[in-house]
Amino acid sequence: DLVPERAAFKPQGKWKRRLPKVIIIGIKKGGTQALLNFLKAHPEVTASGKEVHFFDRFYERDLEWYRRAMPYSYENQLTVEKTPSYFVTPQVPKLIYRMSQDVKFLLVVREPVARAISDHAQSLEKGKTTPFEEKAMLDPRKCSVDESWSAIGIGLYSVHLTRWLKYFPLDQFLFVSGKNLVANPGAEMGKVQDFLHISRTLTEKAFVFNETKGFPCLRTDENGEVRCLGKTKGRPHNPVDPRVRACLAEFYRPYNEQFYNMTGINFHWEE
Ligand code: A3P
């Protein structure tokens, strides 16, 4: 059925629902669905289809509810869930820590201005009409950024990560480059599989770049059957006033630098 290596999986233990060992906590519009879809194609991974929102919305339901929201898995599989709002919701790190101190976190990061534009494109599709420039700027003549707009606030990665690092050590996080996930999915997924200690099943061969979509898609079998993400992933964006763009880039610069220092990775978003 799937690419040949995937057939080698030998299930072990009971087939039951388990709490996640891995959570994709964000970042919204970073490429979180692509990462989840790619991981789902791995035989040692099972993942919940929908965003579960247990730690940010439904925490009054108990851990048993959360476990039941997970798919069935074997003992030698990793259960993964993705809820990108976890990264920016203040109480979430503590609540996850209460469940388990060993959870591994995947965070897909993207240059924050591009992320904000992508976020806004999504809200336009959901019926909002205010142009990006108007939302982002308090006063366009003065280059003052409206930090209270959520599309801007989500991009303050160092601020959010600081809260997580109060509960979990840095080595429990993998920072996945959203850009590389598009440009070189085989290599980026290699890092993800190593981090999760699962076999390197998803290699370059598992992906095909679809020119029409402009993104890599998954090869699902040897007959060339290919699966891309849906229409809401990889939307066209309206052009944004370059002055507003420059102003935002300047605004994010110190936060980005702090984020590079915290993670030990320079994502080169200023280039
Ligand atoms: P755009 O729609 O703005 O292009 P998320 O899943 O976190 O909401 O992220 C959506 C973004 O994932 C898309 O933003 C797109 O750029 C990016 N992406 C990364 N890999 C992709 C892929 N293989 N197919 C489609 N979109 C992908």
CSV table of C-alpha atoms and ligand atoms in Angstrom, one decimal:
chain,number,residue,atom,x,y,z
A,1,ASP,CA,0.0,0.0,0.0
A,2,LEU,CA,2.4,2.7,1.2
A,3,VAL,CA,6.0,3.2,0.1
A,4,PRO,CA,7.9,-0.1,0.7
A,5,GLU,CA,9.7,0.6,3.9
A,6,ARG,CA,6.4,1.4,5.6
A,7,ALA,CA,5.3,-2.2,5.2
A,8,ALA,CA,8.1,-3.4,7.6
A,9,PHE,CA,6.2,-2.2,10.7
A,10,LYS,CA,5.5,-5.0,13.2
A,11,PRO,CA,2.8,-4.0,15.7
A,12,GLN,CA,3.5,-4.8,19.4
A,13,GLY,CA,1.3,-4.8,22.5
A,14,LYS,CA,-2.3,-3.8,22.8
A,15,TRP,CA,-4.3,-1.8,20.4
A,16,LYS,CA,-5.8,0.9,22.5
A,17,ARG,CA,-6.1,4.7,22.9
A,18,ARG,CA,-3.2,6.4,24.6
A,19,LEU,CA,-2.3,9.9,25.8
A,20,PRO,CA,0.0,11.7,23.4
A,21,LYS,CA,3.7,11.5,23.8
A,22,VAL,CA,4.3,14.2,21.2
A,23,ILE,CA,2.4,17.5,20.7
A,24,ILE,CA,2.6,19.9,17.8
A,25,ILE,CA,2.0,23.0,19.9
A,26,GLY,CA,2.3,25.5,17.0
A,27,ILE,CA,3.0,27.9,15.6
A,28,LYS,CA,-0.3,28.7,13.9
A,29,LYS,CA,0.3,29.1,10.1
A,30,GLY,CA,3.9,27.8,10.4
A,31,GLY,CA,3.0,24.6,8.5
A,32,THR,CA,1.6,22.6,11.4
A,33,GLN,CA,-0.9,20.7,9.2
A,34,ALA,CA,1.9,19.7,6.7
A,35,LEU,CA,4.0,18.4,9.6
A,36,LEU,CA,1.1,16.4,11.0
A,37,ASN,CA,0.1,15.0,7.7
A,38,PHE,CA,3.7,13.9,7.0
A,39,LEU,CA,4.0,12.3,10.4
A,40,LYS,CA,0.7,10.5,9.9
A,41,ALA,CA,2.2,8.7,6.9
A,42,HIS,CA,4.8,7.2,9.3
A,43,PRO,CA,3.9,3.7,10.5
A,44,GLU,CA,5.2,4.3,14.0
A,45,VAL,CA,2.9,7.3,14.4
A,46,THR,CA,-0.8,7.8,15.0
A,47,ALA,CA,-2.4,11.1,15.2
A,48,SER,CA,-5.7,12.7,16.1
A,49,GLY,CA,-7.5,14.1,13.1
A,50,LYS,CA,-8.9,17.3,14.6
A,51,GLU,CA,-7.3,19.8,16.9
A,52,VAL,CA,-8.2,18.6,20.3
A,53,HIS,CA,-7.9,21.9,22.3
A,54,PHE,CA,-7.9,20.0,25.6
A,55,PHE,CA,-5.4,22.2,27.5
A,56,ASP,CA,-6.7,25.5,26.2
A,57,ARG,CA,-10.4,25.0,26.0
A,58,PHE,CA,-11.7,21.8,27.4
A,59,TYR,CA,-9.5,21.2,30.5
A,60,GLU,CA,-12.5,20.9,32.7
A,61,ARG,CA,-13.1,17.6,30.9
A,62,ASP,CA,-10.7,15.1,32.4
A,63,LEU,CA,-7.6,13.2,31.2
A,64,GLU,CA,-9.8,10.3,30.4
A,65,TRP,CA,-11.7,12.5,27.9
A,66,TYR,CA,-8.4,13.5,26.4
A,67,ARG,CA,-7.3,9.9,26.0
A,68,ARG,CA,-10.5,9.0,24.3
A,69,ALA,CA,-10.0,11.8,21.9
A,70,MET,CA,-6.8,10.0,20.7
A,71,PRO,CA,-6.7,7.4,17.9
A,72,TYR,CA,-6.0,3.7,18.6
A,73,SER,CA,-2.4,2.8,18.6
A,74,TYR,CA,0.0,-0.1,19.3
A,75,GLU,CA,2.6,0.1,22.1
A,76,ASN,CA,5.4,0.7,19.6
A,77,GLN,CA,3.6,3.7,18.1
A,78,LEU,CA,3.7,7.4,19.1
A,79,THR,CA,0.4,9.2,19.6
A,80,VAL,CA,0.6,12.8,18.3
A,81,GLU,CA,-1.9,15.6,18.6
A,82,LYS,CA,-1.7,19.1,17.1
A,83,THR,CA,-3.3,22.2,18.6
A,84,PRO,CA,-1.4,25.3,17.5
A,85,SER,CA,-3.1,27.6,20.0
A,86,TYR,CA,-1.3,25.8,22.9
A,87,PHE,CA,1.9,27.7,22.1
A,88,VAL,CA,0.4,31.1,22.9
A,89,THR,CA,-2.0,30.2,25.7
A,90,PRO,CA,-0.4,31.0,29.1
A,91,GLN,CA,-1.7,28.2,31.3
A,92,VAL,CA,-0.9,25.4,28.8
A,93,PRO,CA,2.7,24.5,29.7
A,94,LYS,CA,1.7,24.0,33.4
A,95,LEU,CA,-1.3,21.9,32.5
A,96,ILE,CA,0.7,19.6,30.2
A,97,TYR,CA,3.4,19.3,32.9
A,98,ARG,CA,0.7,18.0,35.2
A,99,MET,CA,-0.1,15.3,32.7
A,100,SER,CA,3.5,14.3,31.9
A,101,GLN,CA,6.9,15.8,32.2
A,102,ASP,CA,8.2,13.7,29.3
A,103,VAL,CA,6.1,15.0,26.4
A,104,LYS,CA,8.1,16.0,23.3
A,105,PHE,CA,7.1,19.2,21.6
A,106,LEU,CA,7.2,20.0,17.9
A,107,LEU,CA,7.1,23.7,17.0
A,108,VAL,CA,7.0,24.7,13.3
A,109,VAL,CA,8.4,28.2,13.0
A,110,ARG,CA,8.0,30.7,10.2
A,111,GLU,CA,9.2,34.3,9.7
A,112,PRO,CA,6.7,36.3,11.8
A,113,VAL,CA,5.7,38.9,9.2
A,114,ALA,CA,4.9,36.2,6.7
A,115,ARG,CA,3.1,34.3,9.5
A,116,ALA,CA,1.0,37.3,10.3
A,117,ILE,CA,0.1,37.8,6.6
A,118,SER,CA,-0.9,34.2,6.3
A,119,ASP,CA,-3.0,34.4,9.5
A,120,HIS,CA,-4.8,37.5,8.1
A,121,ALA,CA,-5.4,35.7,4.7
A,122,GLN,CA,-7.1,33.0,6.7
A,123,SER,CA,-9.4,35.6,8.5
A,124,LEU,CA,-10.3,37.2,5.2
A,125,GLU,CA,-11.5,33.9,4.0
A,126,LYS,CA,-13.6,33.6,7.1
A,127,GLY,CA,-15.4,36.8,6.3
A,128,LYS,CA,-13.3,39.6,7.8
A,129,THR,CA,-12.6,42.5,5.5
A,130,THR,CA,-10.2,45.0,7.2
A,131,PRO,CA,-6.9,45.2,5.1
A,132,PHE,CA,-3.8,43.8,6.7
A,133,GLU,CA,-2.1,47.2,6.9
A,134,GLU,CA,-5.0,48.7,8.9
A,135,LYS,CA,-5.0,45.9,11.4
A,136,ALA,CA,-1.3,45.8,11.9
A,137,MET,CA,-0.6,49.5,12.3
A,138,LEU,CA,-1.8,51.9,15.0
A,139,ASP,CA,-0.5,54.8,13.0
A,140,PRO,CA,0.9,54.0,9.5
A,141,ARG,CA,2.7,57.4,9.3
A,142,LYS,CA,4.7,56.6,12.5
A,143,CYS,CA,5.4,53.0,12.1
A,144,SER,CA,3.7,52.0,15.3
A,145,VAL,CA,2.6,48.4,15.4
A,146,ASP,CA,-0.6,47.3,17.0
A,147,GLU,CA,0.8,44.6,19.4
A,148,SER,CA,-2.7,43.9,20.7
A,149,TRP,CA,-3.7,42.3,17.4
A,150,SER,CA,-3.4,38.6,17.9
A,151,ALA,CA,-1.8,38.1,14.5
A,152,ILE,CA,1.0,40.3,15.7
A,153,GLY,CA,1.2,38.9,19.3
A,154,ILE,CA,1.5,35.3,18.1
A,155,GLY,CA,4.8,36.3,16.4
A,156,LEU,CA,6.5,37.2,19.6
A,157,TYR,CA,8.1,33.7,19.7
A,158,SER,CA,10.6,34.5,22.5
A,159,VAL,CA,8.0,35.7,24.8
A,160,HIS,CA,5.9,32.6,24.4
A,161,LEU,CA,8.8,30.2,24.6
A,162,THR,CA,10.0,31.8,27.9
A,163,ARG,CA,6.8,30.5,29.5
A,164,TRP,CA,7.4,26.9,28.2
A,165,LEU,CA,11.0,26.9,29.4
A,166,LYS,CA,9.8,27.4,33.0
A,167,TYR,CA,8.4,23.9,32.8
A,168,PHE,CA,10.3,21.9,30.2
A,169,PRO,CA,13.9,21.8,29.2
A,170,LEU,CA,14.9,23.0,25.7
A,171,ASP,CA,15.9,19.5,24.6
A,172,GLN,CA,12.2,18.4,24.8
A,173,PHE,CA,11.5,20.9,21.9
A,174,LEU,CA,12.2,20.5,18.2
A,175,PHE,CA,12.1,23.7,16.2
A,176,VAL,CA,11.0,22.7,12.7
A,177,SER,CA,11.8,25.2,10.0
A,178,GLY,CA,8.5,25.9,8.1
A,179,LYS,CA,10.5,27.1,5.2
A,180,ASN,CA,12.6,24.0,5.0
A,181,LEU,CA,9.6,21.8,5.4
A,182,VAL,CA,8.5,23.3,2.0
A,183,ALA,CA,11.9,23.5,0.4
A,184,ASN,CA,13.4,20.3,1.6
A,185,PRO,CA,10.8,18.1,3.3
A,186,GLY,CA,12.8,14.9,3.3
A,187,ALA,CA,15.7,16.6,5.2
A,188,GLU,CA,13.4,18.4,7.7
A,189,MET,CA,11.4,15.2,8.3
A,190,GLY,CA,14.7,13.4,8.9
A,191,LYS,CA,15.4,15.7,11.8
A,192,VAL,CA,11.9,15.2,13.1
A,193,GLN,CA,12.1,11.4,13.0
A,194,ASP,CA,15.5,11.4,14.7
A,195,PHE,CA,14.2,13.7,17.4
A,196,LEU,CA,11.2,11.3,18.0
A,197,HIS,CA,13.5,8.2,17.8
A,198,ILE,CA,11.5,6.6,15.1
A,199,SER,CA,12.9,5.0,11.9
A,200,ARG,CA,13.9,7.3,9.0
A,201,THR,CA,11.0,6.0,6.9
A,202,LEU,CA,10.0,9.4,5.4
A,203,THR,CA,12.9,10.4,3.1
A,204,GLU,CA,13.1,12.5,0.1
A,205,LYS,CA,11.5,9.7,-1.9
A,206,ALA,CA,8.3,10.1,0.0
A,207,PHE,CA,7.7,13.6,-1.4
A,208,VAL,CA,6.9,15.1,-4.8
A,209,PHE,CA,6.8,18.8,-5.5
A,210,ASN,CA,3.5,19.7,-7.0
A,211,GLU,CA,4.0,22.6,-9.4
A,212,THR,CA,0.3,23.5,-9.5
A,213,LYS,CA,0.0,23.7,-5.8
A,214,GLY,CA,3.5,25.1,-5.3
A,215,PHE,CA,4.2,22.8,-2.4
A,216,PRO,CA,5.5,19.3,-1.7
A,217,CYS,CA,2.9,16.5,-1.5
A,218,LEU,CA,3.1,13.0,-0.2
A,219,ARG,CA,3.7,10.0,-2.4
A,220,THR,CA,1.2,7.5,-1.0
A,221,ASP,CA,2.1,4.5,-3.2
A,222,GLU,CA,4.5,3.2,-5.8
A,223,ASN,CA,2.0,3.9,-8.6
A,224,GLY,CA,2.6,7.6,-8.2
A,225,GLU,CA,-0.5,8.3,-6.2
A,226,VAL,CA,0.1,11.7,-4.6
A,227,ARG,CA,-1.7,13.4,-1.7
A,228,CYS,CA,-1.5,17.2,-1.3
A,229,LEU,CA,-2.9,19.3,1.6
A,230,GLY,CA,-6.3,20.9,1.0
A,231,LYS,CA,-7.2,24.2,-0.5
A,232,THR,CA,-6.9,26.1,2.8
A,233,LYS,CA,-3.2,25.3,3.0
A,234,GLY,CA,-1.1,27.3,0.6
A,235,ARG,CA,-3.5,30.2,0.0
A,236,PRO,CA,-2.6,33.2,-2.2
A,237,HIS,CA,-1.9,36.3,-0.2
A,238,ASN,CA,-2.8,39.9,-1.1
A,239,PRO,CA,0.3,42.1,-1.6
A,240,VAL,CA,1.2,44.1,1.5
A,241,ASP,CA,2.5,47.7,1.5
A,242,PRO,CA,6.3,47.3,1.6
A,243,ARG,CA,6.6,50.1,4.2
A,244,VAL,CA,4.4,48.3,6.6
A,245,ARG,CA,6.3,45.1,5.9
A,246,ALA,CA,9.6,46.9,6.7
A,247,CYS,CA,8.1,48.4,9.8
A,248,LEU,CA,7.0,45.0,11.1
A,249,ALA,CA,10.3,43.4,10.3
A,250,GLU,CA,12.0,46.1,12.4
A,251,PHE,CA,9.5,45.5,15.2
A,252,TYR,CA,10.1,41.7,15.3
A,253,ARG,CA,13.9,42.0,15.0
A,254,PRO,CA,14.8,42.0,18.7
A,255,TYR,CA,12.3,39.2,19.5
A,256,ASN,CA,13.7,37.1,16.7
A,257,GLU,CA,17.2,37.6,18.0
A,258,GLN,CA,16.1,36.6,21.4
A,259,PHE,CA,14.5,33.6,20.0
A,260,TYR,CA,17.7,32.6,18.1
A,261,ASN,CA,19.6,33.0,21.4
A,262,MET,CA,17.1,30.9,23.3
A,263,THR,CA,17.0,28.0,20.8
A,264,GLY,CA,20.6,28.2,19.6
A,265,ILE,CA,19.3,28.3,16.0
A,266,ASN,CA,19.6,31.3,13.7
A,267,PHE,CA,16.7,31.1,11.3
A,268,HIS,CA,18.0,34.0,9.3
A,269,TRP,CA,14.6,35.7,9.0
A,270,GLU,CA,16.2,39.1,8.4
A,271,GLU,CA,17.6,38.2,5.1
B,1,A3P,P1,-0.3,29.7,3.5
B,1,A3P,O1,-1.7,29.1,3.4
B,1,A3P,O2,-0.3,31.1,4.0
B,1,A3P,O3,0.6,29.6,2.3
B,1,A3P,P2,-0.8,25.7,9.3
B,1,A3P,O4,-1.0,24.3,8.8
B,1,A3P,O5,0.1,25.8,10.5
B,1,A3P,O6,-2.0,26.5,9.3
B,1,A3P,O7,0.2,26.4,8.2
B,1,A3P,C1,-0.3,26.7,6.9
B,1,A3P,C2,0.9,27.0,6.0
B,1,A3P,O8,1.6,25.8,5.8
B,1,A3P,C3,0.6,27.5,4.6
B,1,A3P,O9,0.4,28.9,4.7
B,1,A3P,C4,1.8,27.0,3.8
B,1,A3P,O10,2.6,28.1,3.5
B,1,A3P,C5,2.5,26.1,4.8
B,1,A3P,N1,2.9,24.8,4.2
B,1,A3P,C6,4.0,24.1,4.5
B,1,A3P,N2,4.1,23.0,3.8
B,1,A3P,C7,3.0,22.9,3.1
B,1,A3P,C8,2.5,21.9,2.2
B,1,A3P,N3,3.2,20.8,1.9
B,1,A3P,N4,1.3,22.1,1.6
B,1,A3P,C9,0.6,23.2,1.8
B,1,A3P,N5,1.0,24.2,2.7
B,1,A3P,C10,2.2,24.0,3.3
